[in-house]
Amino acid sequence: MDRSRLEAFSDGVFAVAITLLALNLTLAGPGPDRLQHQLWEHRWSFGAYGLSFLIIGIIWVNHHVLIKSIARVDRTLLFLNLALLLFVVLIPFSTATVAQYLPVHGGDVKVAMVLYSAVFLGMSLGFGLIFEWTLHGDHRIEPLPPQAHWPARLRFVGGALVYVVAIVVSLFSADAAFALIALTAVYYIVERTPTSPAAPDSPDGSPLVG
Amino acid sequence: MDRSRLEAFSDGVFAVAITLLALNLTLAGPGPDRLQHQLWEHRWSFGAYGLSFLIIGIIWVNHHVLIKSIARVDRTLLFLNLALLLFVVLIPFSTATVAQYLPVHGGDVKVAMVLYSAVFLGMSLGFGLIFEWTLHGDHRIEPLPPQAHWPARLRFVGGALVYVVAIVVSLFSADAAFALIALTAVYYIVERTPTSPAAPDSPDGSPLVG
Amino acid sequence: MDRSRLEAFSDGVFAVAITLLALNLTLAGPGPDRLQHQLWEHRWSFGAYGLSFLIIGIIWVNHHVLIKSIARVDRTLLFLNLALLLFVVLIPFSTATVAQYLPVHGGDVKVAMVLYSAVFLGMSLGFGLIFEWTLHGDHRIEPLPPQAHWPARLRFVGGALVYVVAIVVSLFSADAAFALIALTAVYYIVERTPTSPAAPDSPDGSPLVG
Amino acid sequence: MDRSRLEAFSDGVFAVAITLLALNLTLAGPGPDRLQHQLWEHRWSFGAYGLSFLIIGIIWVNHHVLIKSIARVDRTLLFLNLALLLFVVLIPFSTATVAQYLPVHGGDVKVAMVLYSAVFLGMSLGFGLIFEWTLHGDHRIEPLPPQAHWPARLRFVGGALVYVVAIVVSLFSADAAFALIALTAVYYIVERTPTSPAAPDSPDGSPLVG
């Protein structure tokens, strides 16, 4: 069992991606536009920054819990983890794009929101693949009982489904899709399942968000 | 007890944020403006770089000490830590903004300094929330005696208060607010409490700066 | 034996390099060009991003396996590792350059593809030097039998040879060189050697790609 | 004894700084200037990239060795380490600046080279302060005998002196100062002291470069 480098590399990627998010906030600086006005004009950037920060934070917490449940690391897991990180690394890009188009609100903002939702969907599917991998073989320290497989999978499908719905909603209203993703993120943060024996640390490694 | 990934992820974010600070120093390069002159014009950028570096460094040292005192990591702590990091990641942005406006010194520099102080205040409050969390339940390896709770909290309030005062002072003089934050940072670095049994490592996890 | 900081530093460099790749994807934003069109125009950037991500990921997996096999760390290994990282850090630069020239497809795209392949060749040779170092002295935890040295080296030569061929092919067709590198990367990911006792984790530290 | 977070944070900063170096290599891309020509024009950037990479790499190796020799971490060490990192983080900035002015070779290149050398001098002094700290109290796992203090310090003074000389030489010839720093870096990499009992890992923590 050697999870340390998998964790160290993933934590590095999560940390750099979450910090690069704020690079997009750079203002034009002194000029005809007052600073207050520039900050107000950037309110969408701040909102997109905050939302993407929360989602990367949630997926990091889930990754933390899931990897802790794993008995051994093999090459398949390393590459599934890379598939997850491929989308995590795209989040600063998709966040910057949606923040560019939200203030304009022309037809392109819908395309930008589809892109934004699709990157989260890819991340969600990557995470789901890792979870699926943990269900097979002797990959978990404490195997989940078979009857717990489908409920756990359904939580994943639920999480991924939010992003599929967000993609569809984007075609009608970018703002509504943004609100949907934001509400889901807040839900996963405040969600408590105190009656479950798995709480508060969710040691069964079940996802907190897809 | 599994603090290692919390520490690894936080260290990654601190390390990237502290290194991105220096990205703002980029000069215009060869042109009509002599390099000496460009460096002199950027003196505010260097000052803001140095101050933000110190404050991130101090908060990292405090984070190091506080997390060492924690007995176990739960989801609440992970999300409180994310709240702290949300503001840490904004520091390169607020530093770049204040460095843009300090040389101009128009009315906007006051807004920029309010932003700069407010990001530190958010960081301070995020750190205070983590500390408050450690006071409850069985979260600390060695629980603080109840009579030590309020003195420790007062140190936090004192730290956060500096940033509240800096916000108010910013409305009158950006330079004075900058000097206030800088003096506080220097104070926390040179501060020694050799008579306290907690010295030199402050194992009670009490904050060195709010 | 103290491999932890070698791993931590290398993981940090791999993580930052792989995350910086996506910085090159930044779009022009709202303007006369529709977003769909901009994304389509950037298809080469996305392709180059994906390919470089895969190759850094593969080399990270190999690095992980190779370092695990090492008995002790000395200065020579630290500097050989730096030689590898010197080229890893150049990958975001060579990727950005090839992504700039692929859409234009003039004569310069061949030079860009030579550069792109040459950086991978340098990385491959750096990795090969570390592997060669492990074959000598008491550098491995479980020494490879001498008759296994040349087969292992041949796998390296094979990997490096792909990049030499890609450099030559670049002079005729940048697209063909890109396809060659991409096919090799995919091959190394899906490659399984289930009959080998070294599978699935390749504990002999033999390279998965040159 | 808790060196792990000091090492993790420092490794993070070293890794980000060394990777950001290559951000300065970005080319103008397709245009009237052929790619070969752009690469040739950037030869100074590549040289400065390579040299700064080597020096950060050497200081990382030395940091690795020095921290391994430390018995316990206190607040003084944490802040001395921050002083070292303050200058490490400036290296991408000073490297970008010298790379901007080296191709022009007007009077400003001398100022740029003074800046470049001065940042290395600051790093060297920061490292020297940490080493001095290890000589006092019970800071080392295996205390150096007093008669070994001055020889070790002299090696430091020697290293720092190279940068002082480089600053003076810069005022006459930027190229000569660049060559001096480069030769010193190469010397420290190839230097072997096989007769010393401290070789090959320099467990006495004496610096390999100031």
PDB file of C-alpha atoms in Angstrom, chain D residues 59-189:
ATOM      1  CA  ILE D  59      19.966  25.372  -3.245  1.00  0.00           C
ATOM      2  CA  TRP D  60      17.152  22.822  -3.011  1.00  0.00           C
ATOM      3  CA  VAL D  61      19.677  19.981  -2.696  1.00  0.00           C
ATOM      4  CA  ASN D  62      21.533  21.945   0.001  1.00  0.00           C
ATOM      5  CA  HIS D  63      18.304  22.769   1.806  1.00  0.00           C
ATOM      6  CA  HIS D  64      17.430  19.067   1.739  1.00  0.00           C
ATOM      7  CA  VAL D  65      20.772  18.152   3.343  1.00  0.00           C
ATOM      8  CA  LEU D  66      20.774  20.974   5.882  1.00  0.00           C
ATOM      9  CA  ILE D  67      17.212  20.406   7.148  1.00  0.00           C
ATOM     10  CA  LYS D  68      17.939  16.676   7.520  1.00  0.00           C
ATOM     11  CA  SER D  69      20.634  17.580  10.067  1.00  0.00           C
ATOM     12  CA  ILE D  70      18.265  19.596  12.268  1.00  0.00           C
ATOM     13  CA  ALA D  71      17.049  18.154  15.550  1.00  0.00           C
ATOM     14  CA  ARG D  72      14.030  20.359  16.126  1.00  0.00           C
ATOM     15  CA  VAL D  73      12.070  23.110  14.444  1.00  0.00           C
ATOM     16  CA  ASP D  74      11.272  26.351  16.280  1.00  0.00           C
ATOM     17  CA  ARG D  75       9.722  29.659  15.271  1.00  0.00           C
ATOM     18  CA  THR D  76      13.112  31.263  14.637  1.00  0.00           C
ATOM     19  CA  LEU D  77      13.944  28.582  12.079  1.00  0.00           C
ATOM     20  CA  LEU D  78      10.553  28.978  10.393  1.00  0.00           C
ATOM     21  CA  PHE D  79      11.113  32.702   9.926  1.00  0.00           C
ATOM     22  CA  LEU D  80      14.737  32.275   8.799  1.00  0.00           C
ATOM     23  CA  ASN D  81      13.430  29.795   6.253  1.00  0.00           C
ATOM     24  CA  LEU D  82      10.872  32.388   5.110  1.00  0.00           C
ATOM     25  CA  ALA D  83      13.727  34.882   4.627  1.00  0.00           C
ATOM     26  CA  LEU D  84      15.415  32.354   2.336  1.00  0.00           C
ATOM     27  CA  LEU D  85      12.187  31.700   0.420  1.00  0.00           C
ATOM     28  CA  LEU D  86      11.530  35.454   0.040  1.00  0.00           C
ATOM     29  CA  PHE D  87      14.521  35.538  -2.314  1.00  0.00           C
ATOM     30  CA  VAL D  88      13.836  32.183  -3.973  1.00  0.00           C
ATOM     31  CA  VAL D  89      10.417  33.499  -5.010  1.00  0.00           C
ATOM     32  CA  LEU D  90      12.075  36.577  -6.556  1.00  0.00           C
ATOM     33  CA  ILE D  91      14.258  34.461  -8.870  1.00  0.00           C
ATOM     34  CA  PRO D  92      11.674  34.082 -11.673  1.00  0.00           C
ATOM     35  CA  PHE D  93      11.319  37.898 -11.604  1.00  0.00           C
ATOM     36  CA  SER D  94      15.056  38.627 -11.644  1.00  0.00           C
ATOM     37  CA  THR D  95      15.564  35.956 -14.324  1.00  0.00           C
ATOM     38  CA  ALA D  96      12.856  37.445 -16.540  1.00  0.00           C
ATOM     39  CA  THR D  97      14.368  40.909 -16.103  1.00  0.00           C
ATOM     40  CA  VAL D  98      17.927  39.892 -17.005  1.00  0.00           C
ATOM     41  CA  ALA D  99      16.593  37.867 -19.967  1.00  0.00           C
ATOM     42  CA  GLN D 100      14.777  40.980 -21.217  1.00  0.00           C
ATOM     43  CA  TYR D 101      17.915  43.126 -21.134  1.00  0.00           C
ATOM     44  CA  LEU D 102      20.640  40.658 -22.168  1.00  0.00           C
ATOM     45  CA  PRO D 103      19.654  40.747 -25.885  1.00  0.00           C
ATOM     46  CA  VAL D 104      19.655  44.569 -25.917  1.00  0.00           C
ATOM     47  CA  HIS D 105      22.986  44.961 -24.142  1.00  0.00           C
ATOM     48  CA  GLY D 106      22.647  48.683 -23.470  1.00  0.00           C
ATOM     49  CA  GLY D 107      23.661  50.256 -20.172  1.00  0.00           C
ATOM     50  CA  ASP D 108      20.579  48.799 -18.490  1.00  0.00           C
ATOM     51  CA  VAL D 109      21.827  45.230 -18.834  1.00  0.00           C
ATOM     52  CA  LYS D 110      24.343  46.016 -16.097  1.00  0.00           C
ATOM     53  CA  VAL D 111      21.581  47.114 -13.737  1.00  0.00           C
ATOM     54  CA  ALA D 112      19.627  43.971 -14.647  1.00  0.00           C
ATOM     55  CA  MET D 113      22.666  41.806 -13.880  1.00  0.00           C
ATOM     56  CA  VAL D 114      23.199  43.583 -10.543  1.00  0.00           C
ATOM     57  CA  LEU D 115      19.570  42.767  -9.706  1.00  0.00           C
ATOM     58  CA  TYR D 116      20.027  39.146 -10.834  1.00  0.00           C
ATOM     59  CA  SER D 117      23.168  38.725  -8.710  1.00  0.00           C
ATOM     60  CA  ALA D 118      21.677  40.556  -5.727  1.00  0.00           C
ATOM     61  CA  VAL D 119      18.684  38.199  -5.539  1.00  0.00           C
ATOM     62  CA  PHE D 120      21.088  35.222  -5.480  1.00  0.00           C
ATOM     63  CA  LEU D 121      23.134  37.012  -2.813  1.00  0.00           C
ATOM     64  CA  GLY D 122      20.001  37.477  -0.702  1.00  0.00           C
ATOM     65  CA  MET D 123      19.175  33.790  -1.114  1.00  0.00           C
ATOM     66  CA  SER D 124      22.752  32.898  -0.162  1.00  0.00           C
ATOM     67  CA  LEU D 125      22.599  35.051   2.981  1.00  0.00           C
ATOM     68  CA  GLY D 126      19.222  33.592   3.949  1.00  0.00           C
ATOM     69  CA  PHE D 127      20.683  30.110   3.622  1.00  0.00           C
ATOM     70  CA  GLY D 128      23.737  31.195   5.634  1.00  0.00           C
ATOM     71  CA  LEU D 129      21.498  32.444   8.465  1.00  0.00           C
ATOM     72  CA  ILE D 130      19.789  29.054   8.676  1.00  0.00           C
ATOM     73  CA  PHE D 131      23.192  27.346   8.769  1.00  0.00           C
ATOM     74  CA  GLU D 132      24.413  29.729  11.499  1.00  0.00           C
ATOM     75  CA  TRP D 133      21.257  28.911  13.502  1.00  0.00           C
ATOM     76  CA  THR D 134      22.064  25.183  13.285  1.00  0.00           C
ATOM     77  CA  LEU D 135      25.471  25.788  14.904  1.00  0.00           C
ATOM     78  CA  HIS D 136      23.970  27.068  18.161  1.00  0.00           C
ATOM     79  CA  GLY D 137      22.018  25.458  20.998  1.00  0.00           C
ATOM     80  CA  ASP D 138      20.977  21.858  20.483  1.00  0.00           C
ATOM     81  CA  HIS D 139      19.694  22.489  16.979  1.00  0.00           C
ATOM     82  CA  ARG D 140      21.622  19.718  15.244  1.00  0.00           C
ATOM     83  CA  ILE D 141      21.044  15.981  15.610  1.00  0.00           C
ATOM     84  CA  GLU D 142      24.823  15.514  15.646  1.00  0.00           C
ATOM     85  CA  PRO D 143      26.498  18.783  16.745  1.00  0.00           C
ATOM     86  CA  LEU D 144      29.425  19.909  14.621  1.00  0.00           C
ATOM     87  CA  PRO D 145      32.659  20.060  16.632  1.00  0.00           C
ATOM     88  CA  PRO D 146      33.563  23.743  17.292  1.00  0.00           C
ATOM     89  CA  GLN D 147      36.738  23.498  15.203  1.00  0.00           C
ATOM     90  CA  ALA D 148      34.517  22.635  12.187  1.00  0.00           C
ATOM     91  CA  HIS D 149      32.419  25.799  12.542  1.00  0.00           C
ATOM     92  CA  TRP D 150      34.780  28.218  10.864  1.00  0.00           C
ATOM     93  CA  PRO D 151      35.734  26.003   7.902  1.00  0.00           C
ATOM     94  CA  ALA D 152      32.030  25.465   7.275  1.00  0.00           C
ATOM     95  CA  ARG D 153      31.308  29.183   7.594  1.00  0.00           C
ATOM     96  CA  LEU D 154      34.141  29.941   5.198  1.00  0.00           C
ATOM     97  CA  ARG D 155      32.498  27.765   2.564  1.00  0.00           C
ATOM     98  CA  PHE D 156      29.403  29.935   2.992  1.00  0.00           C
ATOM     99  CA  VAL D 157      31.322  33.163   2.817  1.00  0.00           C
ATOM    100  CA  GLY D 158      32.967  31.813  -0.321  1.00  0.00           C
ATOM    101  CA  GLY D 159      29.607  31.137  -1.925  1.00  0.00           C
ATOM    102  CA  ALA D 160      28.152  34.520  -0.998  1.00  0.00           C
ATOM    103  CA  LEU D 161      31.389  36.195  -2.105  1.00  0.00           C
ATOM    104  CA  VAL D 162      30.865  34.886  -5.646  1.00  0.00           C
ATOM    105  CA  TYR D 163      27.637  36.870  -5.831  1.00  0.00           C
ATOM    106  CA  VAL D 164      29.275  39.983  -4.341  1.00  0.00           C
ATOM    107  CA  VAL D 165      32.005  39.728  -6.966  1.00  0.00           C
ATOM    108  CA  ALA D 166      29.320  39.170  -9.635  1.00  0.00           C
ATOM    109  CA  ILE D 167      27.614  42.414  -8.562  1.00  0.00           C
ATOM    110  CA  VAL D 168      30.876  44.322  -8.938  1.00  0.00           C
ATOM    111  CA  VAL D 169      31.720  42.609 -12.249  1.00  0.00           C
ATOM    112  CA  SER D 170      28.215  43.445 -13.533  1.00  0.00           C
ATOM    113  CA  LEU D 171      29.115  47.129 -13.461  1.00  0.00           C
ATOM    114  CA  PHE D 172      31.798  46.430 -16.075  1.00  0.00           C
ATOM    115  CA  SER D 173      30.442  43.477 -18.063  1.00  0.00           C
ATOM    116  CA  ALA D 174      27.093  41.738 -17.683  1.00  0.00           C
ATOM    117  CA  ASP D 175      28.351  38.803 -19.771  1.00  0.00           C
ATOM    118  CA  ALA D 176      31.349  38.258 -17.516  1.00  0.00           C
ATOM    119  CA  ALA D 177      29.134  38.329 -14.405  1.00  0.00           C
ATOM    120  CA  PHE D 178      26.756  35.822 -16.037  1.00  0.00           C
ATOM    121  CA  ALA D 179      29.694  33.549 -16.912  1.00  0.00           C
ATOM    122  CA  LEU D 180      31.067  33.799 -13.367  1.00  0.00           C
ATOM    123  CA  ILE D 181      27.757  32.721 -11.815  1.00  0.00           C
ATOM    124  CA  ALA D 182      27.357  29.939 -14.376  1.00  0.00           C
ATOM    125  CA  LEU D 183      30.872  28.567 -13.784  1.00  0.00           C
ATOM    126  CA  THR D 184      30.300  28.572 -10.023  1.00  0.00           C
ATOM    127  CA  ALA D 185      27.034  26.667 -10.440  1.00  0.00           C
ATOM    128  CA  VAL D 186      28.701  24.057 -12.653  1.00  0.00           C
ATOM    129  CA  TYR D 187      31.584  23.791 -10.170  1.00  0.00           C
ATOM    130  CA  TYR D 188      29.222  23.031  -7.299  1.00  0.00           C
ATOM    131  CA  ILE D 189      27.427  20.349  -9.307  1.00  0.00           C
TER     132      ILE D 189
END
